[in-house]
mmCIF file of C-alpha atoms in Angstrom:
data_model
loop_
_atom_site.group_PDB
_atom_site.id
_atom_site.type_symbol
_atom_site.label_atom_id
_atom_site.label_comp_id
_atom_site.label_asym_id
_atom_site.label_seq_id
_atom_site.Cartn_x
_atom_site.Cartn_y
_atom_site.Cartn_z
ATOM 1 C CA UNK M 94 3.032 22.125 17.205
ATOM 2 C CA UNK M 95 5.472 19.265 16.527
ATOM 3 C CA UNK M 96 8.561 20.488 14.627
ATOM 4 C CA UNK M 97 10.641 18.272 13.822
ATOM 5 C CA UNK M 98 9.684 13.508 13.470
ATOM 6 C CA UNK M 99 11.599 10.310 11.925
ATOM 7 C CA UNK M 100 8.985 8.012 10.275
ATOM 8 C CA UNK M 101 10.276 4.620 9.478
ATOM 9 C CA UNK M 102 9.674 2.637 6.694
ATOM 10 C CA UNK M 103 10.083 3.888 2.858
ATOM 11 C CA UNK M 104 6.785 2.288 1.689
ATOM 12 C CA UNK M 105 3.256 3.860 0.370
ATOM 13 C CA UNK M 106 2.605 4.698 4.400
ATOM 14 C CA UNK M 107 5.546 6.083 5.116
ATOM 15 C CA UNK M 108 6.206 7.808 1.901
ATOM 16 C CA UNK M 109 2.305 9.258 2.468
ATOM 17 C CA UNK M 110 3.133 10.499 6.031
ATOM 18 C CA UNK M 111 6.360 11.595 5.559
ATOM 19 C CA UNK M 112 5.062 14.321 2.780
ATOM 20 C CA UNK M 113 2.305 15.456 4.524
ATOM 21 C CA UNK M 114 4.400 16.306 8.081
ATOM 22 C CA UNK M 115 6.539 17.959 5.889
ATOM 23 C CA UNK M 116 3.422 19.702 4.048
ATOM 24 C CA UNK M 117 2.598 21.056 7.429
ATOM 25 C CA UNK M 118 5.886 22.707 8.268
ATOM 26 C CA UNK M 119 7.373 19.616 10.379
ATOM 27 C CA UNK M 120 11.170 18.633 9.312
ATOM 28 C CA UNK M 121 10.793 14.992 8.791
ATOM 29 C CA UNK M 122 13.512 12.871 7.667
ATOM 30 C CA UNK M 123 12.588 9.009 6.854
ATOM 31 C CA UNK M 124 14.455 6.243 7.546
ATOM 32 C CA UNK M 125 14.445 3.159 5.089
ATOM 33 C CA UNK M 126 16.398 0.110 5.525
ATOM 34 C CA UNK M 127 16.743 -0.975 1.558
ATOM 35 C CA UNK M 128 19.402 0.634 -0.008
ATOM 36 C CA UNK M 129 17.198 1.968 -2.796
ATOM 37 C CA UNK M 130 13.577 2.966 -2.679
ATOM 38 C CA UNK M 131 11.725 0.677 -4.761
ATOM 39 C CA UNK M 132 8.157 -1.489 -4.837
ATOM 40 C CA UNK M 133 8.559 -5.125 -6.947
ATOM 41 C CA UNK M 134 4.478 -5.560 -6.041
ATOM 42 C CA UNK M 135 1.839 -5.747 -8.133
ATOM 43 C CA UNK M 136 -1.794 -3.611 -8.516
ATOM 44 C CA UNK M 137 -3.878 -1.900 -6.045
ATOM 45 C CA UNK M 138 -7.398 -0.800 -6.080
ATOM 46 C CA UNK M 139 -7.486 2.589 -4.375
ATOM 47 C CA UNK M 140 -11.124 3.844 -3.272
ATOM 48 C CA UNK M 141 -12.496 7.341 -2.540
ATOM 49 C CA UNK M 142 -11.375 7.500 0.885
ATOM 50 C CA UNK M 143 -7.825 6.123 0.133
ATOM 51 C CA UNK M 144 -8.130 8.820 -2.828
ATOM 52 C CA UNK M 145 -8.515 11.393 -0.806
ATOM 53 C CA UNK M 146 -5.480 11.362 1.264
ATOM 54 C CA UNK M 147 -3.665 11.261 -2.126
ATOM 55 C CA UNK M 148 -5.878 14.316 -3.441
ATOM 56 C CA UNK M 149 -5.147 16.461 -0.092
ATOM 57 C CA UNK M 150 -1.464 15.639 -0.570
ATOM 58 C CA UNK M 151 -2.057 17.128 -4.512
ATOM 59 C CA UNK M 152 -1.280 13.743 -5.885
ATOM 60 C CA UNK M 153 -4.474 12.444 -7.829
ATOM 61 C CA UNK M 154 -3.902 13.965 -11.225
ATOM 62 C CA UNK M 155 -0.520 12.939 -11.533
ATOM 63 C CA UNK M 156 -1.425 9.711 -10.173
ATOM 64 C CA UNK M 157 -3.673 9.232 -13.160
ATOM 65 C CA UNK M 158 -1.092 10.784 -15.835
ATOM 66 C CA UNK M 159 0.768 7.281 -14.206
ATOM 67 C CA UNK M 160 -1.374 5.019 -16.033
ATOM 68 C CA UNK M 161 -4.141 4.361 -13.312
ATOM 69 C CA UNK M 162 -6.838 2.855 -14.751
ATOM 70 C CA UNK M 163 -10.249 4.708 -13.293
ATOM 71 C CA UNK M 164 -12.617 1.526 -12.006
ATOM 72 C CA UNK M 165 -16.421 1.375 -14.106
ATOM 73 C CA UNK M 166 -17.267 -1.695 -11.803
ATOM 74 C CA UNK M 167 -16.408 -4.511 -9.579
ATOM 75 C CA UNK M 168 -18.144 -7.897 -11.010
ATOM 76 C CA UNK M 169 -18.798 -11.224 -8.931
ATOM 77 C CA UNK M 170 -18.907 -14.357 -11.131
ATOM 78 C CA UNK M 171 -19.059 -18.001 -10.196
ATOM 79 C CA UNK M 172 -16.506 -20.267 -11.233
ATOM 80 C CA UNK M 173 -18.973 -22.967 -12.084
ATOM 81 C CA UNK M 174 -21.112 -20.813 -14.368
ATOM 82 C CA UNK M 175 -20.363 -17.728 -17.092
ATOM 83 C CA UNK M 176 -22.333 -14.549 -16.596
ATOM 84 C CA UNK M 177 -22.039 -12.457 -13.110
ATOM 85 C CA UNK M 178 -23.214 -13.323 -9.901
ATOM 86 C CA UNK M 179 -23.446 -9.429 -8.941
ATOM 87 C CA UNK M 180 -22.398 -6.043 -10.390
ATOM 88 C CA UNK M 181 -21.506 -3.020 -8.482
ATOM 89 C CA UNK M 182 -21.804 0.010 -10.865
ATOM 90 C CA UNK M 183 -18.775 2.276 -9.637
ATOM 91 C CA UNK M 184 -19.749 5.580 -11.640
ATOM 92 C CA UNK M 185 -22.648 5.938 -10.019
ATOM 93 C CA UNK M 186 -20.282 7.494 -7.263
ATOM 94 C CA UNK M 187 -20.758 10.582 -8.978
ATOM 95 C CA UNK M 188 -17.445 13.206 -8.670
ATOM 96 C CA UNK M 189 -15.545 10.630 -6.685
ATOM 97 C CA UNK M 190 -13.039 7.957 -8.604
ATOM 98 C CA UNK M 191 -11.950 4.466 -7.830
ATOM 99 C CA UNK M 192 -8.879 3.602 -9.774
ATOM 100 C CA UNK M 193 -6.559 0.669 -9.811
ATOM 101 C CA UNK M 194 -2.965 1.544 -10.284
ATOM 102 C CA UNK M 195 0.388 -0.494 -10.330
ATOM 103 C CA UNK M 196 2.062 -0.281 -6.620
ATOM 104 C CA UNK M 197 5.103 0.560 -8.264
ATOM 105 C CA UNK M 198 4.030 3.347 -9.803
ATOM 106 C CA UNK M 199 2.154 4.891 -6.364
ATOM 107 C CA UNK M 200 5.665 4.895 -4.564
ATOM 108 C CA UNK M 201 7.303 6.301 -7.228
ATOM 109 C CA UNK M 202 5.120 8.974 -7.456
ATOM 110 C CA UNK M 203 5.088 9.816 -3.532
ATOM 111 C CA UNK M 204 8.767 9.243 -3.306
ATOM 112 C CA UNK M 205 8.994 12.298 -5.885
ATOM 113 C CA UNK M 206 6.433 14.155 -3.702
ATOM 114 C CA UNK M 207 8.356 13.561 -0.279
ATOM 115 C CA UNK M 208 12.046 14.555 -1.409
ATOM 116 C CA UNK M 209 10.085 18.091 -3.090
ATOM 117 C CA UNK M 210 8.872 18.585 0.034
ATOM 118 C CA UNK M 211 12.128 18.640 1.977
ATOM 119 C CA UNK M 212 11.168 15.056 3.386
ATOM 120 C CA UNK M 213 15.160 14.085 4.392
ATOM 121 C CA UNK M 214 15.690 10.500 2.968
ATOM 122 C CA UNK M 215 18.139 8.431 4.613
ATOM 123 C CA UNK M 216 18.830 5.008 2.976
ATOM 124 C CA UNK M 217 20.416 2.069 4.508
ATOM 125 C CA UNK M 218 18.726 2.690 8.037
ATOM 126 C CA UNK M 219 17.177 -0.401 9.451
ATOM 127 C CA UNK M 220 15.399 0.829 12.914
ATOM 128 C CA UNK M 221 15.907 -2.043 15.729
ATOM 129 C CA UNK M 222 14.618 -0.430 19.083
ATOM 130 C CA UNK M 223 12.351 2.643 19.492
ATOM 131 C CA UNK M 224 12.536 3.888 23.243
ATOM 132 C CA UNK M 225 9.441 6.077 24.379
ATOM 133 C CA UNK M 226 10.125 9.053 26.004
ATOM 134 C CA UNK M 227 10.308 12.774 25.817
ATOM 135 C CA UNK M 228 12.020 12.852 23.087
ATOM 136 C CA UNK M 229 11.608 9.388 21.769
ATOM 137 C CA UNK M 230 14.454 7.718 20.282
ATOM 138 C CA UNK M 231 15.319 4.929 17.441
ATOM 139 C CA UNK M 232 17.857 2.695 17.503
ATOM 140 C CA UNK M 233 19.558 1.669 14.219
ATOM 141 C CA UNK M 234 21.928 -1.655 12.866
ATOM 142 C CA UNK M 235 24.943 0.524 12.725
ATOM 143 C CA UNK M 236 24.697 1.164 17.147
ATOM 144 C CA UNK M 237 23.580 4.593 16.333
ATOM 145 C CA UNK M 238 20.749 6.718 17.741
ATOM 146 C CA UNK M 239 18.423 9.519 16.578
ATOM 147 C CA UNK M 240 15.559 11.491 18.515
ATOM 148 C CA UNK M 241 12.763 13.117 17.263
ATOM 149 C CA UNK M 242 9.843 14.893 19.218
ATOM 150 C CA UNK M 243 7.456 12.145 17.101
ATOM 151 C CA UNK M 244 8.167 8.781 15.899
ATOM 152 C CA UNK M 245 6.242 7.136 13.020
ATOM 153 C CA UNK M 246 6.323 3.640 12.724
ATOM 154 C CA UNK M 247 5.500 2.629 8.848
ATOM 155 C CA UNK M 248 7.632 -0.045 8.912
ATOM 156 C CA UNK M 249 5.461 -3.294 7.986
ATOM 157 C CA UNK M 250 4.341 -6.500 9.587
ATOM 158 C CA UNK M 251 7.030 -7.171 12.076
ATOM 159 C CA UNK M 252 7.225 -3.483 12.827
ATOM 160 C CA UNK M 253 10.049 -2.215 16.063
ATOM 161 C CA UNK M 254 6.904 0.646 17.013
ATOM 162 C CA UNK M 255 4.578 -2.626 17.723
ATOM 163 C CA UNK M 256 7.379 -4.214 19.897
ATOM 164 C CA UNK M 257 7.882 -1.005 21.573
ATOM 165 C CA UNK M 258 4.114 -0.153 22.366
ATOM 166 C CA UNK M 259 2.309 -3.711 22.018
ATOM 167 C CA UNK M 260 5.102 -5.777 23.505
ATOM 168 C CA UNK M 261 2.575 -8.880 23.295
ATOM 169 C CA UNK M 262 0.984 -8.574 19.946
ATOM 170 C CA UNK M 263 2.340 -10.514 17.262
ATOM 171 C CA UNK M 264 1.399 -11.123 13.723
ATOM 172 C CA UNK M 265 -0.977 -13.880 12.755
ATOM 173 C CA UNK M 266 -1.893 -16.631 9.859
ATOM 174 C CA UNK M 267 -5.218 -15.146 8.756
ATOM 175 C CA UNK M 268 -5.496 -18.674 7.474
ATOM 176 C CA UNK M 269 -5.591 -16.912 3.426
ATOM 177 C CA UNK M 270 -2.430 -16.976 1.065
ATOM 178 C CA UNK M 271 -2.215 -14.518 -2.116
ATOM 179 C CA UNK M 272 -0.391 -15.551 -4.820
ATOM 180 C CA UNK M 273 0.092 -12.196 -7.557
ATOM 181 C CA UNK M 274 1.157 -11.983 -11.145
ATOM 182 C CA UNK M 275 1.422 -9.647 -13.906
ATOM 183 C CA UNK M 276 0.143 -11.029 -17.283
ATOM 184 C CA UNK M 277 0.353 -8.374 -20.558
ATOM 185 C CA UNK M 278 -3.078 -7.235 -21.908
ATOM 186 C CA UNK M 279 -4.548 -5.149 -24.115
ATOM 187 C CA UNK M 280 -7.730 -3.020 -24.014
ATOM 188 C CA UNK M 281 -8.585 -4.556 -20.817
ATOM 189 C CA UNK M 282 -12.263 -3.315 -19.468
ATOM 190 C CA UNK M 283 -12.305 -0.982 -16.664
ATOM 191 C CA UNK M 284 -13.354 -3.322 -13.863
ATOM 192 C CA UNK M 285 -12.259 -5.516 -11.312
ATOM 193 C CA UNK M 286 -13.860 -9.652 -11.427
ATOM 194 C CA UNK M 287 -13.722 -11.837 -8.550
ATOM 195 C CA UNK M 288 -13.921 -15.146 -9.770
ATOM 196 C CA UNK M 289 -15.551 -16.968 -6.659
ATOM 197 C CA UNK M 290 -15.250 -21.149 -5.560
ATOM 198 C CA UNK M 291 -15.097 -23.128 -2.852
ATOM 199 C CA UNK M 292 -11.933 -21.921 -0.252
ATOM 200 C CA UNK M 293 -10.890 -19.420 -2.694
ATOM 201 C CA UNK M 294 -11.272 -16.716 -4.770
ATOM 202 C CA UNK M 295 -8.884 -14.902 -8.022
ATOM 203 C CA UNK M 296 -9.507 -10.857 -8.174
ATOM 204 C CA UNK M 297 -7.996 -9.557 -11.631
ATOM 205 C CA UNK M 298 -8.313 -6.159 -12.830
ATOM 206 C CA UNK M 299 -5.729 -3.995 -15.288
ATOM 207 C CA UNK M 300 -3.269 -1.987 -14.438
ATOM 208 C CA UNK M 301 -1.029 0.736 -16.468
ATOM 209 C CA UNK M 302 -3.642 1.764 -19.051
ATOM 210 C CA UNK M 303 -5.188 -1.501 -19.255
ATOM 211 C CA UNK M 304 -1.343 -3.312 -20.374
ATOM 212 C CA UNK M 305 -1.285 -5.431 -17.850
ATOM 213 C CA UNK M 306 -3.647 -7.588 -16.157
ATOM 214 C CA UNK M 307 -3.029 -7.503 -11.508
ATOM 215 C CA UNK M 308 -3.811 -11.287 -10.843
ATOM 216 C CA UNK M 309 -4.730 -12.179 -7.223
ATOM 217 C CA UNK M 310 -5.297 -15.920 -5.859
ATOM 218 C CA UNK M 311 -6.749 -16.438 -2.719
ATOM 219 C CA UNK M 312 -6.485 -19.948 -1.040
ATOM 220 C CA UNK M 313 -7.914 -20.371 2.302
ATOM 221 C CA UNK M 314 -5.810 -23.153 4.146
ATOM 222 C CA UNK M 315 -4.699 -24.638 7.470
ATOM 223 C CA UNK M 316 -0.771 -24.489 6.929
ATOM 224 C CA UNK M 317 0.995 -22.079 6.913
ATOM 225 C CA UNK M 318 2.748 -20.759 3.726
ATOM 226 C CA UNK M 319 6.284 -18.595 3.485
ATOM 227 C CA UNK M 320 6.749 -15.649 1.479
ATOM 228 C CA UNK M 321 8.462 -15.926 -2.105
#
């Protein structure tokens, strides 16, 4: 059994990791390279599956005291026309829930969950070499070193674990950019609405109780486009 692992990266994969190691008797302390652990996204649509992880890790009913909104259907409409292209009817999945939930309030939530379960949070720690071995080890900014007996490497699209393992993969233009907003709303219906056209798409569904309104447009395009 593995006692004792460093996962790096504070974010929802780390944070979800992290808690259940340390759920399983593993010391774990987690290394994040923000000063603060924080999420400045916008909404998520969480389905069963992703649900369950967040169920085994005794997380869904506080999840929904957060102000997740539980899903009653995704709807496909075409721009060019009102009425719905499609409608997928999401309680018919019987005892199983599909909510939508502010990203914010998911790391919150399983930042609370990893520090009750002893996960050690260290702030401040940006990884910049992990060195395979028996023990592995993890280089930081600051020169200094840490080994584990496992390594987890939530640490995002231009992670140091891909370097170390997949020297030759790199990230890629999937040849889509998202632009997100928050709009306020009230008594927003339960479902998520792709609005569908030519080379693009906008998702929106509410967040928080149905107070807010998770805006996502999709543009597919040749150049590529910096975040901001």
């Amino acid at each position: 059994m593995i006692r004792n692992a460093i996962v790096i990266g504070g974010g929802i994969g780390g944070l979800a990791v992290a808690t259940a190691l340390a759920k399983s008797g593993v010391a774990v302390t987690l290394c994040e390279r923000a000063t603060e652990i924080t999420e400045v996204g916008a909404g998520l649509q969480i389905s069963p599956n992703g649900l369950a992880v967040l169920r085994a890790l005794g997380l869904e009913e506080a999840l929904l005291r957060s102000g997740a909104v539980e899903a009653q259907a995704v709807v496909l409409a075409d721009y060019r026309r009102s009425g719905e292209v499609a409608r997928l009817d999401l309680t018919r999945l019987r005892h199983q829930r599909y909510l939508f939930v502010h990203r914010a309030d998911l790391v919150a939530l399983l930042e609370r969950s990893a520090r009750q379960a002893n996960v050690s949070v260290t702030l401040g720690a940006q990884a910049t070499q992990i060195t395979p071995g028996d023990p592995p080890r993890v280089r930081f900014a600051d020169g200094s070193q840490a080994r584990a007996e496992l390594i987890v490497c939530a640490d995002g699209l231009h992670s140091v674990g891909r370097r170390a393992l997949l020297p030759e993969a790199k990230p890629f233009f999937t040849g889509q950019v998202a632009w997100r907003a928050l709009v306020p709303a009230s008594d927003a219906a339960p479902e998520a609405r792709v609005t569908m056209a030519p080379g693009r798409h906008i998702v929106s569904y509410p967040l928080r109780g149905g107070r807010l309104i998770n805006l996502v447009a999709v543009q597919e395009r040749d150049a590529w486009a910096d975040e901001g």
